[in-house]
XYZ file of C-alpha atoms in Angstrom:
775
model
C 120.080 63.184 95.738
C 117.891 66.039 94.371
C 115.620 65.763 91.332
C 113.545 68.545 89.785
C 110.417 68.029 87.716
C 110.179 69.626 84.283
C 106.713 70.958 85.017
C 103.825 70.702 87.411
C 102.948 67.611 89.435
C 99.980 66.239 91.325
C 100.244 64.938 94.883
C 97.553 62.350 95.582
C 96.555 61.392 99.115
C 99.783 62.854 100.427
C 101.942 60.011 99.138
C 101.635 59.556 95.369
C 103.271 61.953 92.914
C 102.068 62.138 89.342
C 103.568 64.216 86.541
C 101.267 66.653 84.810
C 100.887 64.674 81.618
C 98.031 64.524 79.123
C 96.337 61.650 80.955
C 97.039 62.900 84.467
C 93.455 63.940 85.250
C 92.046 60.659 83.968
C 94.586 58.737 85.995
C 93.640 60.688 89.128
C 89.984 59.862 88.546
C 90.830 56.151 88.392
C 92.827 56.343 91.632
C 90.465 58.528 93.656
C 87.125 58.194 91.920
C 86.996 61.983 91.755
C 86.870 64.375 88.807
C 89.321 67.223 89.367
C 90.806 70.152 87.473
C 94.287 71.567 87.768
C 92.959 74.923 88.898
C 90.769 73.488 91.637
C 93.601 71.218 92.736
C 95.844 74.237 93.367
C 93.561 75.066 96.259
C 94.503 71.888 98.082
C 97.955 73.088 99.119
C 98.805 74.199 102.638
C 100.096 77.440 101.148
C 96.765 78.232 99.504
C 94.848 77.858 102.757
C 97.251 80.119 104.669
C 97.472 82.788 101.989
C 93.717 83.004 101.516
C 93.151 83.142 105.279
C 95.271 86.310 105.320
C 93.996 87.767 102.046
C 91.761 90.825 102.390
C 91.010 91.021 98.666
C 88.020 89.338 97.053
C 90.264 88.169 94.236
C 92.196 84.998 95.158
C 94.774 85.552 92.422
C 95.798 89.091 93.430
C 96.531 89.009 97.136
C 96.322 91.817 99.668
C 97.780 90.248 102.769
C 97.619 91.272 106.407
C 100.049 89.508 108.723
C 99.599 88.248 112.277
C 102.695 90.011 113.585
C 105.877 91.776 112.515
C 109.512 91.303 113.536
C 112.645 93.442 113.207
C 116.111 93.498 114.684
C 118.390 96.366 115.630
C 119.857 96.681 112.164
C 116.470 97.622 110.707
C 113.887 98.697 113.290
C 115.073 102.303 113.602
C 114.559 102.759 109.863
C 111.131 101.112 110.016
C 110.029 103.278 112.944
C 111.434 106.525 111.545
C 109.689 105.882 108.234
C 106.414 104.919 109.919
C 106.569 107.934 112.247
C 107.134 110.270 109.294
C 104.183 108.618 107.562
C 101.751 109.228 110.424
C 102.108 106.253 112.802
C 100.071 106.564 116.031
C 100.347 103.087 117.565
C 101.081 99.524 116.507
C 97.885 97.844 115.262
C 99.420 94.354 115.497
C 102.214 92.806 117.563
C 105.560 94.236 116.448
C 108.557 92.490 118.019
C 111.784 94.502 118.221
C 114.736 92.169 118.815
C 118.379 93.057 119.361
C 120.710 90.475 117.880
C 122.558 92.225 115.041
C 124.185 95.187 116.766
C 124.324 93.848 120.301
C 127.982 94.747 120.788
C 128.930 98.347 121.570
C 132.666 98.186 120.928
C 132.461 99.938 117.557
C 130.906 103.348 117.088
C 130.932 104.445 120.722
C 127.450 104.645 122.244
C 125.613 104.347 118.930
C 124.462 100.721 119.164
C 123.148 101.079 122.685
C 121.533 104.404 121.736
C 119.502 102.484 119.164
C 118.500 99.910 121.769
C 117.221 102.709 124.034
C 115.351 104.131 121.065
C 113.770 100.715 120.416
C 112.578 100.264 123.986
C 111.160 103.786 124.155
C 109.362 103.233 120.834
C 107.912 99.943 122.134
C 106.507 101.864 125.095
C 105.206 104.735 122.968
C 103.543 102.678 120.247
C 102.773 99.442 122.105
C 105.449 96.995 120.975
C 107.363 93.995 122.276
C 111.052 94.578 123.011
C 113.615 91.774 123.376
C 116.863 93.090 124.943
C 120.314 92.321 123.477
C 121.842 88.852 123.916
C 118.550 87.149 124.837
C 117.799 85.622 121.449
C 118.390 85.607 117.726
C 115.345 87.153 116.052
C 114.076 84.053 114.248
C 114.589 81.724 117.170
C 112.646 84.038 119.472
C 109.842 84.303 116.939
C 109.721 80.517 116.567
C 109.714 79.989 120.317
C 107.185 82.672 121.204
C 105.115 83.897 118.243
C 104.949 81.582 115.213
C 101.651 79.701 114.913
C 100.519 76.883 112.656
C 98.597 78.479 109.811
C 99.959 81.944 110.655
C 101.951 84.524 108.711
C 104.788 86.745 109.930
C 106.426 89.623 108.053
C 109.977 90.502 109.063
C 112.564 93.068 108.004
C 115.183 90.333 107.701
C 115.548 88.096 104.679
C 115.705 84.921 106.798
C 112.197 85.408 108.167
C 111.254 81.729 107.986
C 108.989 79.769 110.348
C 107.717 77.191 107.892
C 108.826 74.258 110.035
C 105.968 75.164 112.404
C 103.440 75.581 109.598
C 103.817 79.370 109.696
C 104.659 81.300 106.526
C 107.352 83.922 107.055
C 108.297 86.545 104.490
C 111.348 88.797 104.703
C 110.943 92.264 103.230
C 112.362 95.758 103.436
C 111.267 98.426 105.898
C 108.623 99.873 103.583
C 106.500 96.745 103.596
C 106.481 96.645 107.412
C 105.523 100.318 107.457
C 102.507 99.501 105.292
C 101.352 96.925 107.835
C 101.879 99.384 110.702
C 99.697 101.864 108.818
C 97.099 99.100 108.319
C 97.741 98.746 104.604
C 98.390 95.443 102.869
C 101.193 93.429 101.310
C 100.204 93.150 97.666
C 101.414 90.309 95.455
C 100.070 88.089 92.731
C 99.289 84.597 93.976
C 102.684 82.844 93.840
C 103.501 79.521 92.310
C 103.794 76.707 94.862
C 106.543 74.089 94.572
C 106.350 70.765 96.394
C 109.508 69.700 98.241
C 109.046 65.970 98.714
C 111.280 64.499 101.420
C 111.756 60.752 101.578
C 114.306 58.358 102.983
C 116.291 58.896 106.170
C 119.438 60.922 106.829
C 122.619 59.026 107.632
C 124.522 59.484 110.911
C 126.669 62.611 110.789
C 124.482 64.330 108.179
C 122.904 67.504 109.493
C 120.288 70.020 108.352
C 122.843 72.302 106.691
C 123.901 69.390 104.482
C 120.307 68.927 103.317
C 119.800 72.667 102.886
C 122.975 73.159 100.838
C 122.082 70.219 98.590
C 118.702 71.843 97.852
C 120.216 75.305 97.311
C 122.794 73.855 94.951
C 120.024 72.264 92.884
C 117.625 75.216 92.591
C 119.354 78.591 92.992
C 121.266 79.075 89.760
C 118.399 77.898 87.556
C 115.839 80.037 89.439
C 113.616 77.009 89.943
C 111.872 78.379 93.048
C 112.534 82.110 92.641
C 109.685 84.141 94.195
C 107.716 80.922 94.752
C 106.611 79.160 97.932
C 108.348 75.909 98.875
C 105.922 73.455 100.521
C 107.648 70.595 102.374
C 105.907 67.269 102.692
C 106.613 63.543 102.376
C 107.297 60.482 104.507
C 110.834 61.709 105.230
C 109.408 64.284 107.629
C 108.823 61.620 110.248
C 112.559 61.216 110.824
C 113.299 64.930 111.281
C 113.002 66.890 114.514
C 111.664 70.437 114.520
C 115.222 71.703 115.081
C 116.373 69.804 111.989
C 113.436 71.070 109.946
C 113.908 74.632 111.135
C 117.574 74.707 110.143
C 116.695 73.552 106.624
C 113.792 75.970 106.456
C 115.810 79.038 107.459
C 118.142 78.361 104.525
C 115.326 78.377 101.967
C 115.964 82.118 101.749
C 119.153 81.263 99.840
C 117.101 79.565 97.130
C 115.492 82.991 96.368
C 112.010 81.640 97.146
C 109.303 83.947 98.522
C 108.441 81.794 101.532
C 108.155 78.234 102.771
C 105.815 76.057 104.804
C 105.957 72.493 106.120
C 103.317 69.882 106.758
C 102.746 69.674 110.519
C 102.535 66.464 112.568
C 102.929 65.127 116.092
C 106.573 66.243 116.126
C 105.425 69.801 115.467
C 102.703 69.414 118.074
C 105.293 68.347 120.653
C 107.316 71.504 119.948
C 104.318 73.711 120.744
C 103.653 71.667 123.890
C 107.295 72.041 125.026
C 107.053 75.800 124.591
C 103.769 76.173 126.461
C 101.786 77.114 123.354
C 99.955 73.901 122.510
C 96.740 75.775 121.670
C 98.521 77.413 118.711
C 99.300 74.115 116.979
C 97.177 73.166 114.003
C 97.385 70.034 111.873
C 98.264 71.110 108.326
C 98.625 68.769 105.395
C 97.964 68.821 101.659
C 94.483 67.948 100.455
C 93.517 64.663 98.742
C 94.600 65.985 95.329
C 96.980 68.935 95.037
C 98.505 70.462 91.938
C 101.959 71.970 92.438
C 103.833 74.105 89.914
C 107.016 72.093 90.380
C 108.672 69.368 92.416
C 111.954 69.249 94.318
C 112.364 65.567 95.118
C 114.842 65.013 97.966
C 116.145 61.558 98.829
C 117.474 62.162 102.337
C 119.307 58.838 102.331
C 121.545 60.115 99.514
C 122.575 63.336 101.257
C 126.179 63.348 102.507
C 128.207 66.047 104.312
C 128.278 69.118 102.065
C 130.219 72.359 101.777
C 129.375 75.639 100.055
C 132.692 77.164 99.034
C 133.111 80.909 98.611
C 131.329 82.985 97.390
C 127.714 81.847 97.534
C 125.602 79.225 99.346
C 124.905 77.668 95.937
C 128.598 76.947 95.272
C 127.991 73.463 96.641
C 130.052 70.266 96.634
C 130.257 67.186 98.789
C 133.128 67.443 101.262
C 134.513 64.152 99.970
C 134.581 65.513 96.394
C 136.402 68.658 97.505
C 138.974 66.594 99.382
C 139.482 64.272 96.425
C 139.951 67.212 94.034
C 141.391 69.733 96.458
C 143.881 71.496 94.205
C 141.536 71.848 91.231
C 138.510 72.920 93.282
C 140.389 75.488 95.344
C 142.053 76.929 92.260
C 138.671 77.306 90.582
C 137.302 79.079 93.654
C 140.434 81.211 93.773
C 139.753 82.328 90.188
C 136.280 83.466 91.218
C 137.830 85.529 93.989
C 140.398 87.020 91.645
C 137.604 88.077 89.304
C 135.824 89.822 92.161
C 138.885 91.907 93.035
C 139.893 92.508 89.434
C 141.684 95.816 89.009
C 142.770 96.005 92.634
C 146.389 95.545 93.610
C 145.691 92.582 95.865
C 146.762 88.988 96.260
C 144.018 86.422 96.828
C 145.033 82.874 97.636
C 143.047 79.742 98.438
C 145.342 77.126 96.929
C 147.684 77.671 99.875
C 144.979 75.975 101.970
C 145.753 72.732 100.146
C 148.411 70.981 102.197
C 150.176 67.645 102.313
C 149.477 65.653 105.449
C 150.319 62.133 106.569
C 146.878 61.153 105.270
C 147.378 62.719 101.843
C 146.383 66.050 100.301
C 143.999 67.935 102.577
C 142.457 71.392 102.946
C 143.434 73.323 106.052
C 140.856 75.732 107.486
C 141.560 78.397 110.099
C 138.351 79.038 111.995
C 134.994 77.462 112.803
C 131.755 79.222 113.749
C 128.418 77.701 114.786
C 125.941 80.546 115.188
C 122.706 82.305 114.421
C 119.294 81.162 113.277
C 120.762 78.340 111.154
C 123.608 77.060 113.284
C 122.850 78.014 116.874
C 119.992 75.616 117.470
C 120.154 73.169 120.374
C 120.623 69.952 118.404
C 123.398 71.399 116.232
C 125.344 72.469 119.311
C 124.781 69.171 121.096
C 125.891 67.247 118.014
C 129.059 69.337 117.839
C 129.679 68.699 121.547
C 129.289 64.964 121.035
C 131.966 64.981 118.328
C 134.259 67.231 120.361
C 134.292 64.584 123.106
C 136.561 62.595 120.793
C 139.281 65.235 120.919
C 140.216 68.823 121.722
C 141.032 71.879 119.672
C 144.593 72.332 120.854
C 146.546 75.592 120.809
C 147.263 75.894 117.106
C 145.710 78.423 114.724
C 142.232 76.873 114.421
C 139.591 78.413 116.712
C 135.944 77.471 117.270
C 133.221 79.816 118.529
C 129.669 78.775 119.369
C 126.673 81.085 119.732
C 123.405 79.527 120.992
C 120.359 80.993 119.264
C 118.546 81.881 122.492
C 119.018 82.006 126.252
C 116.499 79.177 126.774
C 118.737 77.019 124.576
C 121.777 78.148 126.562
C 120.023 77.373 129.861
C 119.220 73.863 128.665
C 122.813 73.299 127.520
C 123.984 74.400 130.945
C 121.471 72.148 132.682
C 122.451 69.023 130.752
C 126.205 69.667 130.980
C 126.851 70.335 127.283
C 127.948 73.927 127.908
C 130.749 72.775 130.228
C 131.829 70.031 127.826
C 132.174 72.534 124.999
C 134.248 74.881 127.136
C 136.504 72.053 128.243
C 137.021 71.012 124.619
C 138.364 74.500 123.864
C 135.335 76.070 122.151
C 134.711 79.740 122.894
C 131.135 80.171 124.106
C 129.241 83.340 123.226
C 125.844 84.929 123.805
C 122.950 84.920 121.325
C 124.192 87.111 118.490
C 123.978 87.163 114.681
C 127.195 89.130 114.171
C 129.394 86.374 112.679
C 126.940 86.025 109.807
C 127.589 89.542 108.530
C 130.994 90.585 109.792
C 130.249 92.019 113.234
C 131.919 89.281 115.253
C 134.675 86.658 114.857
C 135.904 88.209 111.619
C 138.596 85.917 110.111
C 142.127 87.206 109.765
C 143.371 88.342 106.385
C 143.909 85.331 104.142
C 142.060 82.903 106.391
C 139.390 80.379 105.444
C 136.529 80.115 107.928
C 134.032 77.223 107.988
C 130.647 78.228 109.372
C 127.215 76.919 110.147
C 125.621 80.292 109.392
C 123.435 81.452 106.524
C 125.653 83.181 103.955
C 129.151 83.354 102.526
C 128.824 86.209 100.040
C 132.058 87.973 99.062
C 133.359 90.295 101.790
C 130.230 89.819 103.908
C 132.012 88.468 106.968
C 134.390 91.387 107.360
C 136.751 91.505 104.356
C 137.611 94.944 102.985
C 139.378 94.477 99.641
C 139.675 98.248 99.233
C 141.836 98.237 102.374
C 143.820 95.121 101.448
C 141.889 92.763 103.726
C 140.477 89.544 102.282
C 139.136 86.466 104.018
C 136.913 83.660 102.791
C 133.978 81.759 104.273
C 132.623 78.305 103.453
C 129.321 76.991 104.790
C 129.103 73.575 106.474
C 127.033 71.769 109.041
C 127.941 72.033 112.732
C 128.725 68.322 112.785
C 131.408 68.516 110.109
C 132.772 71.738 111.599
C 133.280 69.909 114.901
C 134.879 66.957 113.090
C 137.257 69.384 111.369
C 137.967 71.152 114.681
C 139.323 68.023 116.397
C 141.350 67.275 113.270
C 143.337 70.497 113.600
C 141.140 72.380 111.145
C 141.655 69.832 108.342
C 138.419 69.705 106.328
C 136.666 66.583 107.624
C 133.136 65.257 107.070
C 131.211 64.007 110.097
C 130.346 60.322 109.738
C 129.020 57.412 111.788
C 127.598 59.576 114.527
C 124.585 58.514 116.583
C 122.520 61.463 117.789
C 120.475 60.812 120.918
C 119.938 63.676 123.315
C 118.082 64.257 126.594
C 114.643 65.801 126.288
C 114.550 69.548 125.841
C 113.284 71.534 128.802
C 112.321 74.949 127.474
C 112.799 77.551 130.206
C 111.275 80.953 129.425
C 112.394 82.582 132.680
C 114.818 84.938 130.925
C 112.055 86.083 128.581
C 109.514 86.460 131.370
C 111.984 88.570 133.322
C 113.437 90.801 130.605
C 111.161 91.072 127.552
C 108.987 94.197 127.526
C 105.447 93.146 126.626
C 103.742 96.336 125.493
C 101.357 95.266 122.753
C 97.950 96.819 123.353
C 99.453 99.125 125.996
C 100.646 102.102 123.941
C 101.688 105.075 126.073
C 100.968 108.017 123.771
C 102.843 110.507 125.943
C 105.948 108.344 126.399
C 108.963 110.167 124.923
C 111.076 108.604 122.190
C 114.715 108.451 123.294
C 117.044 109.582 120.524
C 120.805 109.303 120.230
C 123.199 111.550 118.298
C 123.298 109.119 115.374
C 119.519 108.822 114.929
C 118.460 111.308 112.282
C 115.373 111.901 110.176
C 115.151 111.129 106.491
C 116.320 114.009 104.267
C 114.184 115.798 101.707
C 112.941 113.601 98.858
C 110.947 115.206 96.073
C 108.119 113.844 93.972
C 108.721 112.447 90.508
C 109.051 115.164 87.854
C 107.634 114.915 84.355
C 111.086 114.316 82.847
C 114.261 112.815 84.320
C 117.917 113.204 83.417
C 119.754 110.362 85.128
C 123.497 110.302 85.543
C 125.019 106.825 85.382
C 126.883 106.622 88.689
C 128.040 102.989 88.450
C 128.027 100.099 85.988
C 128.390 96.649 87.594
C 128.883 93.714 85.245
C 129.047 90.840 87.745
C 126.460 88.114 87.061
C 124.845 88.805 90.471
C 125.214 91.789 92.795
C 124.340 91.155 96.438
C 122.826 93.658 98.850
C 126.055 93.362 100.844
C 127.913 94.722 97.827
C 125.390 97.526 97.376
C 125.687 98.545 101.027
C 128.255 96.567 103.039
C 127.328 94.950 106.328
C 129.543 94.801 109.391
C 131.105 98.002 110.663
C 129.191 100.198 108.206
C 125.930 99.152 109.864
C 126.952 101.189 112.929
C 125.490 104.152 111.031
C 122.274 102.389 110.048
C 120.178 105.017 111.902
C 121.846 107.947 110.164
C 120.791 107.825 106.500
C 123.358 110.303 105.178
C 126.259 108.856 107.186
C 125.542 105.293 106.123
C 125.050 106.337 102.492
C 128.730 107.276 102.309
C 129.489 103.530 102.325
C 127.284 102.713 99.324
C 129.174 100.425 96.911
C 132.348 101.100 98.932
C 133.555 97.530 98.401
C 132.529 97.449 94.760
C 132.939 100.907 93.176
C 134.707 103.511 95.295
C 133.874 106.260 92.781
C 130.104 105.756 93.097
C 129.471 108.119 96.006
C 131.456 110.933 94.399
C 129.576 110.569 91.110
C 126.175 110.377 92.825
C 126.857 113.454 94.970
C 127.946 115.446 91.927
C 124.623 114.701 90.249
C 122.724 115.419 93.457
C 124.327 118.871 93.618
C 122.851 119.651 90.205
C 119.400 118.703 91.498
C 119.911 120.900 94.581
C 120.812 123.842 92.342
C 117.661 123.203 90.328
C 115.438 123.047 93.414
C 116.893 126.280 94.800
C 116.666 127.974 91.364
C 120.407 128.471 91.029
C 122.051 128.648 87.630
C 122.933 125.224 86.245
C 126.358 124.469 84.730
C 126.637 125.206 81.019
C 127.289 121.553 80.179
C 124.021 120.577 81.868
C 122.062 123.159 79.888
C 123.619 121.821 76.702
C 122.679 118.291 77.704
C 119.096 119.371 78.362
C 118.958 120.920 74.888
C 120.285 117.711 73.322
C 117.733 115.651 75.243
C 114.884 117.984 74.299
C 115.802 117.867 70.612
C 116.060 114.074 70.615
C 112.704 113.571 72.328
C 110.872 116.495 70.737
C 109.944 117.695 74.222
C 110.213 121.019 76.000
C 112.437 120.788 79.070
C 112.591 123.323 81.862
C 114.152 123.321 85.318
C 110.610 123.206 86.708
C 109.654 119.924 85.055
C 112.968 118.067 84.739
C 114.533 116.321 87.691
C 118.136 115.168 88.012
C 119.123 111.923 89.680
C 121.618 109.105 89.516
C 121.278 105.443 88.636
C 123.108 102.162 89.003
C 123.257 99.513 86.316
C 123.723 95.916 87.439
C 122.885 92.709 85.637
C 121.049 91.084 88.547
C 121.103 93.203 91.712
C 119.619 92.540 95.147
C 120.504 88.954 96.066
C 120.462 88.314 99.785
C 119.472 90.581 102.623
C 116.131 92.375 102.971
C 117.890 95.448 104.364
C 116.205 98.427 102.787
C 119.457 100.423 103.124
C 120.594 98.830 99.870
C 118.003 101.083 98.217
C 117.611 103.957 100.690
C 121.341 104.722 100.711
C 121.192 105.255 96.963
C 118.084 107.388 97.383
C 119.506 109.820 99.928
C 122.429 110.347 97.536
C 119.966 111.291 94.818
C 119.504 107.835 93.311
C 116.365 107.703 91.209
C 116.581 104.423 89.314
C 118.233 101.054 88.878
C 118.607 99.387 85.509
C 118.902 95.601 85.432
C 118.290 92.603 83.248
C 116.396 91.170 86.223
C 116.118 91.743 89.960
C 117.506 88.964 92.119
C 114.723 89.167 94.690
C 111.264 90.625 94.969
C 112.222 92.310 98.238
C 115.010 94.383 96.662
C 112.701 95.500 93.871
C 110.017 96.460 96.411
C 112.646 98.392 98.388
C 113.476 100.386 95.262
C 109.833 101.212 94.656
C 109.137 102.119 98.281
C 112.000 104.590 98.086
C 110.680 106.070 94.856
C 113.352 104.539 92.625
C 112.401 103.242 89.195
C 113.181 99.489 88.880
C 113.904 99.619 85.145
C 114.449 96.426 83.168
C 116.290 96.230 79.863
C 116.861 93.415 77.442
C 120.183 92.726 75.817
C 123.631 93.914 76.824
C 124.245 97.394 78.158
C 126.224 99.749 75.935
C 126.707 102.698 78.247
C 129.298 103.794 80.773
C 129.544 105.547 84.102
C 129.585 109.338 83.860
C 127.128 109.516 80.956
C 123.397 110.303 81.185
C 120.085 108.653 80.330
C 117.055 110.816 79.592
C 113.528 109.630 80.407
C 111.049 111.978 78.710
C 107.489 112.142 80.047
C 108.270 109.514 82.659
C 105.685 110.859 85.097
C 102.955 110.564 82.474
C 104.180 107.079 81.577
C 103.894 106.002 85.220
C 100.467 107.608 85.700
C 98.998 106.052 82.579
C 100.492 102.610 83.134
C 102.601 102.509 79.995
C 104.400 99.200 79.567
C 107.315 100.512 77.532
C 109.455 103.334 78.892
C 111.124 105.401 76.182
C 114.601 106.713 76.886
C 117.682 108.249 75.275
C 121.316 107.550 76.047
C 123.309 110.771 76.051
C 126.877 109.773 75.390
C 129.082 110.959 72.565
C 125.866 110.834 70.569
C 122.199 110.672 71.539
C 120.735 107.200 70.973
C 117.200 105.911 71.651
C 116.663 103.187 74.247
C 113.708 101.479 75.846
C 112.979 99.893 79.214
C 110.093 98.275 81.032
C 109.025 98.417 84.682
C 107.607 94.915 84.842
C 104.354 94.371 86.707
C 103.610 97.417 88.842
C 100.486 97.735 90.993
C 98.431 100.922 91.172
C 99.747 101.634 94.685
C 103.330 101.116 93.544
C 102.765 103.587 90.713
C 101.443 106.128 93.193
C 104.476 105.599 95.453
C 106.773 106.242 92.485
C 104.815 109.384 91.612
C 105.059 110.597 95.204
C 108.805 110.058 95.243
C 108.805 107.590 98.147
C 106.550 105.766 100.594
C 106.828 108.538 103.206
C 105.504 111.132 100.748
C 102.734 108.775 99.648
C 101.423 108.443 103.185
C 101.882 112.079 104.191
C 98.421 113.595 104.259
C 99.664 117.065 103.281
C 101.646 115.968 100.241
C 99.645 115.876 97.018
C 101.648 113.534 94.811
C 98.820 113.299 92.270
C 99.297 116.838 90.989
C 101.483 117.490 87.998
C 103.337 120.163 89.930
C 106.132 119.132 92.283
C 106.330 121.757 95.053
C 109.912 122.831 95.627
C 110.943 122.715 99.257
C 111.365 120.317 102.102
C 108.759 117.705 102.897
């Protein structure tokens, strides 16, 4: 089904793959008559041509990228705009699209969601942006329909920023990286490794894009095969896949932990641009005659069968048939994983009760189905589900099915061709374009239920569970086709098979966009007022990095991976996304309920220091112990206090910068990890002035103790690789960390204390003196 190469490979003439062996170059010369080198052959990839076209640096190995446009939704754009405004923003220098698909509903939090929407529209007018009102489109579908171009690049403040199926490289990052683009700075990365994803064969009837995507994720996530790399899709299997099918695979590449993705373009891609009235933005993209890739994911589409990703990660992948054949064992194993996640809490977690005897044998009973968002809500997925639902109806038992089209043009087409009515008659609940089910803001399962979803993620507690309040539900990922097959089987887990998919031609109708989308790029109204709501507040004071740091350990997390949803929960907590201090109260609330209290206690010490109040005796004693251990003079003028989190591998999942900023406004100054799950989480830490420390070996410290970093400011300024430290527990013990590869600009951001300080013209972060007082 999926095979991975042990090393690099050559792609010759777009159809011949050759392992990077000792005689590879000689063999290529015999085939092509050309003498090539591995290094030159790297330049033949589609990725290379796009990256270099957007690179403003002379060096092709260290990239300084400028994007064609930016995209945010209403969970992130207030933070981006508030940060950019505080950093000196005057007007948008490139198209910035503000969509509203994450907090479209206003049932929770009073007026707060709609207040943010008013803020977004007023900001689009003031700075010259593009504003897409609520319920019109999911962010990534709108960007695909209206802005993605072949050979282009888009930066978005959402982790699923993916437009590779159109030959456009999308990268999802935190707010800070978008702010840099708005201030006409660059996105700085080393040239990434490029991995070829070779598609061949043809998918069987009933197999959908989520099945292919889950098979790939299952093969590459846990081993980190494509982590922070670019996945380049090519191969003869492309010819059998529509753009919808490609897009739904592409959007899920985020769950592999890759940096970005891009697909070879062809006449099918060209037809998409023609359908959407943008034919001039199509460009034929294909690999060169000889291309060297750093790895190969070989996908035989003919071997893919209906798949399921059981809780609690998209990589927890099995075939549906295998799960059904081993129902009791598989569900018990998954149940154990859930029990481990809620360890220490007086809760009961049960999945084996979903295994039931039926007249057809042992089966798994599910309670809810959802087809939604950028992955599930595409036209062909919904039409395929409708075709299966013609064979039966949902009935009035427990199982419910909700369907969210990804855009109003898709909805209009489904209405025009009759599919919308057929779905309603089959018992499906039809919704507007909304991402909420993906992160717990809509169709939250009942306590103890198992929901099957064609959405993007199934992280623990992401879809609305609150273990700290006794509420637990589970989510499994499946393709829309198998969800529909399960729906007409009373919720019994059922793979879709033997289904012929032929649909009427798509008639893209942009009337809703033409009528409602505010097109303000290049039309900034400098005097237009920004409309604020009571929940929209400015960022609090953040100081520059002091010479020395005493860091209180506020939480120690020993899970193999810690997601951004566990660092700052999604769902109802996101109501306060525009109020940094209010949202920060939820930090780690579903993982470590003592974190906020510990962090605030340490922050109070820093506030006393800044206002020159007397410090507690125990803190003075600790400073003396630290000074003696390091042989350094410590004073309240040169020693800052902050908190830190230790996690083995934090930051998997969302690009939401709140995972870092919420720690920062509570006084967080560092994370310690064995590795960071994603580049975007690490960049969020840096942009908020938090040290992304890396340590080898097992941790031997506990929450409530302190770590001392002597001369950390000097270490950052001088580019020291090793960071010396001391653990202040029952005894004082030496430690050491590294920061990994840090650019000069990232060092300066850390010195300044955060990105806002770095860009403030009246804040001199380069001095050795940190002025006390608000910024």
